[in-house]
Coordinates of C-alpha atoms and ligand atoms in Angstrom, one line a residue:
M17 CA -37.5 -12.1 20.5
H18 CA -35.4 -10.3 17.6
N19 CA -33.1 -8.0 20.2
Q20 CA -32.5 -11.4 22.6
A21 CA -31.6 -13.3 19.0
D22 CA -29.2 -10.1 17.7
A23 CA -27.9 -10.3 21.0
L24 CA -26.8 -13.4 21.3
L25 CA -25.2 -12.7 17.5
K26 CA -23.2 -9.8 18.9
E27 CA -21.8 -11.8 21.6
E28 CA -20.5 -14.6 19.4
I29 CA -19.5 -11.8 17.0
N30 CA -17.1 -10.2 19.1
R31 CA -16.1 -14.0 20.8
L32 CA -15.3 -15.0 17.2
K33 CA -14.0 -11.6 16.5
K34 CA -11.2 -11.9 19.4
E35 CA -10.3 -15.4 19.3
N36 CA -9.3 -14.8 15.6
S37 CA -7.8 -11.6 15.8
V38 CA -9.7 -9.8 13.3
Y39 CA -10.3 -5.9 13.1
I40 CA -13.7 -5.0 11.5
I41 CA -14.2 -1.9 9.4
A42 CA -17.6 -0.4 8.6
H43 CA -18.7 2.1 6.3
Y44 CA -21.6 4.7 7.7
Y45 CA -24.3 3.1 5.8
Q46 CA -23.7 -0.6 7.2
R47 CA -26.7 -1.3 9.5
P48 CA -26.8 0.3 13.0
E49 CA -26.2 -3.1 14.8
I50 CA -23.0 -3.6 12.4
Q51 CA -21.7 0.2 13.0
D52 CA -22.2 -0.4 17.1
L53 CA -19.9 -3.8 16.5
A54 CA -17.1 -2.5 14.6
D55 CA -13.9 -1.6 15.7
F56 CA -13.9 1.2 13.1
V57 CA -16.4 2.7 11.3
G58 CA -15.7 5.7 8.6
D59 CA -16.2 7.5 5.3
S60 CA -14.5 5.4 2.3
Y61 CA -12.0 7.4 2.3
A62 CA -11.1 6.8 6.6
M63 CA -11.7 3.1 5.6
A64 CA -9.0 2.5 3.4
V65 CA -6.9 4.5 5.9
A66 CA -8.0 2.6 9.1
A67 CA -7.1 -0.7 6.5
K68 CA -3.9 0.3 5.8
N69 CA -2.9 1.1 9.3
S70 CA -4.8 -1.5 11.2
P71 CA -3.4 -3.1 14.1
L72 CA -4.6 -6.8 13.2
D73 CA -3.1 -8.9 10.0
T74 CA -7.1 -10.1 9.5
I75 CA -9.6 -7.0 8.3
L76 CA -13.3 -7.6 8.0
V77 CA -15.1 -5.5 5.9
A78 CA -18.5 -4.6 6.3
G79 CA -19.0 -2.3 3.1
V80 CA -19.6 -2.9 -0.8
D81 CA -17.1 -4.8 -2.8
F82 CA -14.7 -1.9 -3.9
M83 CA -14.3 -1.1 0.0
A84 CA -13.1 -4.9 0.6
E85 CA -10.6 -4.5 -2.7
S86 CA -9.2 -1.3 -1.8
A87 CA -8.1 -2.9 2.0
A88 CA -6.6 -5.9 -0.2
I89 CA -4.7 -3.0 -2.5
L90 CA -3.4 -0.7 0.2
C91 CA -2.6 -3.9 3.0
P92 CA -1.0 -7.2 0.5
G93 CA 0.4 -9.1 3.6
K94 CA -2.6 -8.7 5.4
T95 CA -6.2 -11.2 4.9
V96 CA -9.2 -9.3 4.0
L97 CA -12.8 -10.9 4.2
S98 CA -16.0 -10.0 3.1
P99 CA -18.9 -11.0 4.8
E100 CA -21.1 -10.4 1.5
P101 CA -18.5 -10.7 -1.7
A102 CA -21.8 -10.3 -3.6
A103 CA -22.4 -6.4 -2.3
T104 CA -21.4 -4.4 -4.8
C105 CA -22.0 -1.1 -6.5
P106 CA -23.3 -1.1 -9.6
M107 CA -22.2 2.8 -10.4
A108 CA -18.3 1.3 -10.1
N109 CA -19.5 -1.6 -12.0
S110 CA -20.5 1.0 -14.5
I111 CA -17.5 1.1 -16.4
D112 CA -15.1 -0.9 -18.3
V113 CA -11.5 -0.9 -18.9
N114 CA -11.1 -0.3 -22.8
D115 CA -13.3 2.4 -21.5
V116 CA -10.2 4.0 -20.0
L117 CA -7.9 3.0 -22.3
Q118 CA -9.7 4.5 -25.0
Y119 CA -10.0 7.9 -23.5
K120 CA -5.9 7.8 -23.0
D121 CA -5.8 6.7 -26.3
T122 CA -7.3 10.1 -27.8
H123 CA -6.6 12.6 -25.4
P124 CA -2.6 12.0 -25.1
G125 CA -1.0 13.5 -21.7
S126 CA -4.1 13.2 -20.1
L127 CA -4.8 12.3 -16.1
V128 CA -7.5 9.7 -15.6
V129 CA -8.9 10.4 -12.1
S130 CA -10.9 8.0 -10.4
Y131 CA -13.5 7.9 -8.0
V132 CA -12.7 5.5 -5.2
N133 CA -16.3 3.6 -6.3
T134 CA -14.7 1.6 -8.8
P135 CA -13.2 -2.0 -9.1
A136 CA -9.2 -3.0 -8.7
S137 CA -9.1 -2.9 -12.5
I138 CA -10.0 0.3 -13.3
K139 CA -8.0 1.9 -11.0
A140 CA -4.6 -0.4 -11.9
V141 CA -5.4 2.1 -15.0
S142 CA -6.0 4.9 -13.2
D143 CA -3.3 8.1 -12.3
I144 CA -5.3 8.8 -8.7
C145 CA -8.1 7.8 -7.0
V146 CA -10.1 10.3 -5.5
T147 CA -12.9 10.1 -2.9
S148 CA -16.0 12.5 -1.8
S149 CA -13.8 14.2 1.2
N150 CA -11.0 14.6 -0.9
A151 CA -11.0 15.2 -5.0
V152 CA -11.7 19.0 -4.6
K153 CA -8.2 19.3 -2.7
I154 CA -6.8 16.6 -4.8
I155 CA -7.6 17.6 -8.6
Q156 CA -6.7 21.0 -7.2
K157 CA -2.9 20.0 -7.1
L158 CA -2.8 18.2 -10.3
P159 CA -1.2 20.1 -13.2
Q160 CA -3.8 22.6 -14.9
D161 CA -3.2 22.4 -18.4
V162 CA -4.0 18.7 -18.8
P163 CA -7.3 17.0 -19.9
I164 CA -8.6 15.1 -17.2
F165 CA -11.1 12.2 -17.4
F166 CA -12.8 11.8 -13.7
I167 CA -14.6 8.5 -13.9
P168 CA -17.2 7.2 -13.3
D169 CA -20.0 9.8 -11.1
E170 CA -20.7 12.6 -13.3
N171 CA -22.4 14.0 -10.8
L172 CA -19.5 14.2 -8.4
G173 CA -17.5 15.4 -11.5
K174 CA -19.7 18.2 -12.3
F175 CA -19.6 19.2 -8.4
I176 CA -15.7 19.3 -8.7
A177 CA -15.7 21.1 -11.7
G178 CA -17.9 23.7 -10.6
K179 CA -16.0 24.3 -7.1
L180 CA -12.2 24.6 -9.2
D181 CA -13.9 26.3 -12.1
R182 CA -12.0 23.8 -14.3
P183 CA -13.8 21.7 -17.2
L184 CA -13.0 17.5 -16.7
D185 CA -14.1 15.3 -18.9
F186 CA -16.6 12.9 -17.3
Y187 CA -17.9 9.1 -17.9
P188 CA -22.1 9.2 -17.7
S189 CA -22.8 7.3 -15.0
C190 CA -24.0 8.2 -11.4
C191 CA -25.2 6.5 -7.9
P192 CA -29.0 5.1 -8.3
I193 CA -29.6 5.9 -4.9
H194 CA -28.2 9.6 -5.0
N195 CA -28.9 10.8 -8.5
A196 CA -33.0 9.4 -7.9
V197 CA -33.1 12.2 -5.1
T198 CA -35.0 15.4 -6.8
R199 CA -34.9 19.2 -6.7
Q200 CA -38.9 18.8 -5.9
D201 CA -37.8 16.0 -2.8
I202 CA -35.7 18.9 -1.2
L203 CA -38.0 21.9 -2.2
K204 CA -41.1 20.1 -0.2
C205 CA -38.5 19.3 2.4
K206 CA -37.6 22.8 3.2
E207 CA -41.1 24.3 2.6
E208 CA -42.3 21.1 5.7
H209 CA -39.5 22.1 7.8
P210 CA -38.4 26.2 6.7
G211 CA -36.1 26.4 9.5
A212 CA -33.4 22.9 8.4
E213 CA -30.0 22.7 7.0
V214 CA -30.2 21.0 3.9
L215 CA -27.0 18.7 4.0
V216 CA -26.1 17.1 0.7
H217 CA -23.7 14.2 -0.6
P218 CA -22.2 15.1 -3.9
E219 CA -23.4 11.7 -5.6
C220 CA -26.9 14.0 -5.6
T221 CA -27.6 15.8 -9.1
P222 CA -26.6 19.6 -9.4
D223 CA -30.0 20.4 -9.1
V224 CA -30.5 19.0 -5.6
I225 CA -26.4 20.5 -4.7
A226 CA -27.9 23.7 -5.6
L227 CA -30.4 23.5 -2.8
S228 CA -27.7 22.4 0.0
D229 CA -26.3 24.6 2.7
Y230 CA -23.5 22.0 2.6
V231 CA -22.0 19.4 0.5
G232 CA -19.5 16.7 1.6
S233 CA -18.8 12.7 1.9
T234 CA -20.4 10.9 4.6
A235 CA -18.3 11.7 7.5
G236 CA -18.5 15.6 6.2
I237 CA -21.9 15.6 6.8
I238 CA -22.0 13.8 10.1
N239 CA -19.3 16.4 11.5
Y240 CA -21.1 19.4 9.5
A241 CA -24.2 18.2 11.7
A242 CA -22.5 17.9 15.0
K243 CA -20.9 21.5 14.9
S244 CA -23.9 23.4 13.2
D245 CA -25.8 25.2 16.2
K246 CA -29.4 24.5 13.9
N247 CA -31.0 21.8 15.6
Q248 CA -33.1 20.1 12.6
F249 CA -31.5 18.4 9.3
I250 CA -32.9 17.8 5.5
I251 CA -30.3 14.5 4.8
A252 CA -29.7 13.7 1.2
T253 CA -27.8 10.5 1.1
E254 CA -28.3 6.9 2.8
H255 CA -29.6 6.9 5.9
G256 CA -27.3 5.0 7.6
V257 CA -25.4 8.3 8.6
M258 CA -28.5 9.0 10.6
H259 CA -27.7 6.4 13.3
R260 CA -24.4 8.2 14.0
I261 CA -25.5 11.5 13.4
N262 CA -27.9 10.3 16.4
Q263 CA -24.9 9.0 18.5
V264 CA -22.7 12.0 18.2
S265 CA -25.6 14.8 18.2
P266 CA -28.2 13.4 20.4
G267 CA -31.8 15.4 20.2
K268 CA -31.0 17.0 16.8
D269 CA -33.8 16.6 14.5
L270 CA -33.1 14.9 10.9
I271 CA -35.5 14.1 8.0
L272 CA -34.3 12.1 5.0
A273 CA -34.9 14.1 1.7
Q274 CA -36.3 10.8 0.2
A275 CA -37.7 7.6 1.6
G276 CA -35.3 5.8 -1.2
L277 CA -32.1 6.7 0.4
T278 CA -31.6 2.9 1.4
C279 CA -28.3 1.3 -0.8
P280 CA -29.6 -2.4 -1.1
N281 CA -26.1 -3.8 -1.6
M282 CA -24.9 -1.9 1.5
K283 CA -28.1 -3.3 3.7
S284 CA -27.6 -6.7 2.3
I285 CA -24.8 -7.0 4.8
T286 CA -25.9 -8.9 8.4
L287 CA -25.1 -9.9 11.3
D288 CA -25.7 -13.4 10.5
K289 CA -23.4 -13.1 7.5
I290 CA -20.6 -11.5 9.9
L291 CA -20.9 -14.5 12.0
N292 CA -20.8 -17.0 9.0
S293 CA -17.6 -14.5 8.1
L294 CA -15.7 -15.6 11.2
K295 CA -16.7 -18.6 12.0
N296 CA -15.1 -20.0 8.4
M297 CA -12.9 -17.4 7.9
E298 CA -14.4 -16.3 4.2
T299 CA -14.6 -14.8 1.6
I300 CA -11.1 -13.7 1.3
I301 CA -10.7 -10.9 -0.9
A302 CA -7.4 -11.4 -3.0
V303 CA -6.3 -8.9 -6.3
P304 CA -4.4 -10.3 -9.0
E305 CA -1.0 -9.2 -8.0
S306 CA -0.1 -7.5 -11.5
I307 CA -3.7 -5.5 -10.7
R308 CA -2.9 -4.6 -6.9
S309 CA 0.7 -3.6 -7.4
Q310 CA -1.0 -1.2 -10.5
A311 CA -4.5 0.2 -8.2
A312 CA -1.9 0.4 -5.0
V313 CA -0.1 3.2 -6.8
A314 CA -3.3 5.3 -7.6
L315 CA -4.6 4.6 -4.1
E316 CA -1.1 5.4 -2.3
R317 CA -0.8 8.7 -4.3
M318 CA -4.7 9.4 -3.2
I319 CA -3.4 9.4 0.5
A320 CA -0.3 10.8 -0.1
Y321 CA -1.8 14.2 -2.1
A322 CA -5.4 14.1 0.6
C323 CA -2.7 15.5 3.3
Ligands
13P29 P1 -18.5 8.2 1.3 O1 -16.7 8.4 1.0 O2 -18.5 9.9 1.0 O3 -18.3 7.6 2.8 O4 -19.4 7.8 0.3 C1 -19.4 6.8 -0.2 C2 -20.4 6.2 -1.3 O5 -20.4 5.2 -1.7 C3 -21.6 7.0 -1.1 O6 -22.7 6.4 -1.6
SF4_30 FE1 -22.8 2.4 -4.5 FE2 -24.5 4.3 -4.4 FE3 -24.4 2.4 -3.1 FE4 -22.7 4.3 -2.4 S1 -24.9 4.5 -2.2 S2 -22.3 2.3 -2.3 S3 -22.2 4.6 -5.0 S4 -25.2 2.6 -5.1

C-alpha cells in the first residue's frame, strides 16, 4: 500500500518536474526515494557546482537550508525552491556574524574560512568557503603566515589542522549527529567485524577519526567503498549514504557505526513535500542582494581554489 502510494507520488512529481521544467538536486542524506527521483545527487560541493551548471532555470534543492541558499547565491538568475525551508543544520546556525567580526577585529590580516554549512550572512563575512571534500586542498593554498579562523565545525577544523600540520583558530561547534559517534562505538563494531574497513566523515571527533581507514566527504566515502577490494565497511556518517553505496557497490556489507546516525532535518523532506513544492512552485529561496553578492565571492573562490 505504501509502495503503491509512493509510486503515484513519484509519477506526479516526475510529471510536474517536466511540466514546470524543474531540475532536482539532492544530497546523499536524503531518503532513498528522493535520491532516486533527483536529476543530480551529490555531496555539498557537487550540489553547489550542479546548481551553477543547472540546465534548467528552476532548481529544487532536496537538502537543508544552507544547500538551497548556496544554489541561490551561485545562481542569481535562477529560481531556487526548497520543499521544506524549515530543514536546517543546527551547526550552521550556531555561529553569529558578530563572532566573525569580533575575530577579524582582534586578528588583523586574518582569513575567515567558513565551512559551507553556514548561513548566507556568515559566508558574506568570510574570505572563502570550503566543504569536507576540498578543505585540505584549499587551505593548503592560503598564505602560511596569517591566522585562519575556521568556522563553525571544530572537528573538521582539527582534522584539517592535523593534515596540514598548521594551527587554525576554531569556533566551538559541531554536528550533533556525527559528534555523537564514540570511540567505543567504533571499537565495538571492529570487534564484531574484524575484517571491515572504517569509513568516517570528518565531522566526527578526532578520537573516531583516529580509528578510521578512510576519512572523507559523503561522496568520498561512497567512492572509497566502490574502489576498495574489501567487502565490509563500518560507516560513520548519516545512513543516507548507504543507499548510494548499495547502488554502486551491490553486495558489499555495510555496518552503521551507531544507530543514531540519522539527520532529522535531512529526513524532514518527503515525497509529499516535494510534490507540494512543485505544485505551488514554492518555497522560493531568496537571499538579499547585498548579502548574496558578498557570499558569492566566498563560494566562487571555493570553486576556483578547489580545481
Ligand atoms: P558532505 O559535504 O560530505 O556531503 O557533508 C555535508 C554534511 O552536512 C555532512 O553532515
Ligand atoms: Fe548539519 Fe549534521 Fe545534519 Fe549535516 S548531518 S546537515 S552537519 S546536522
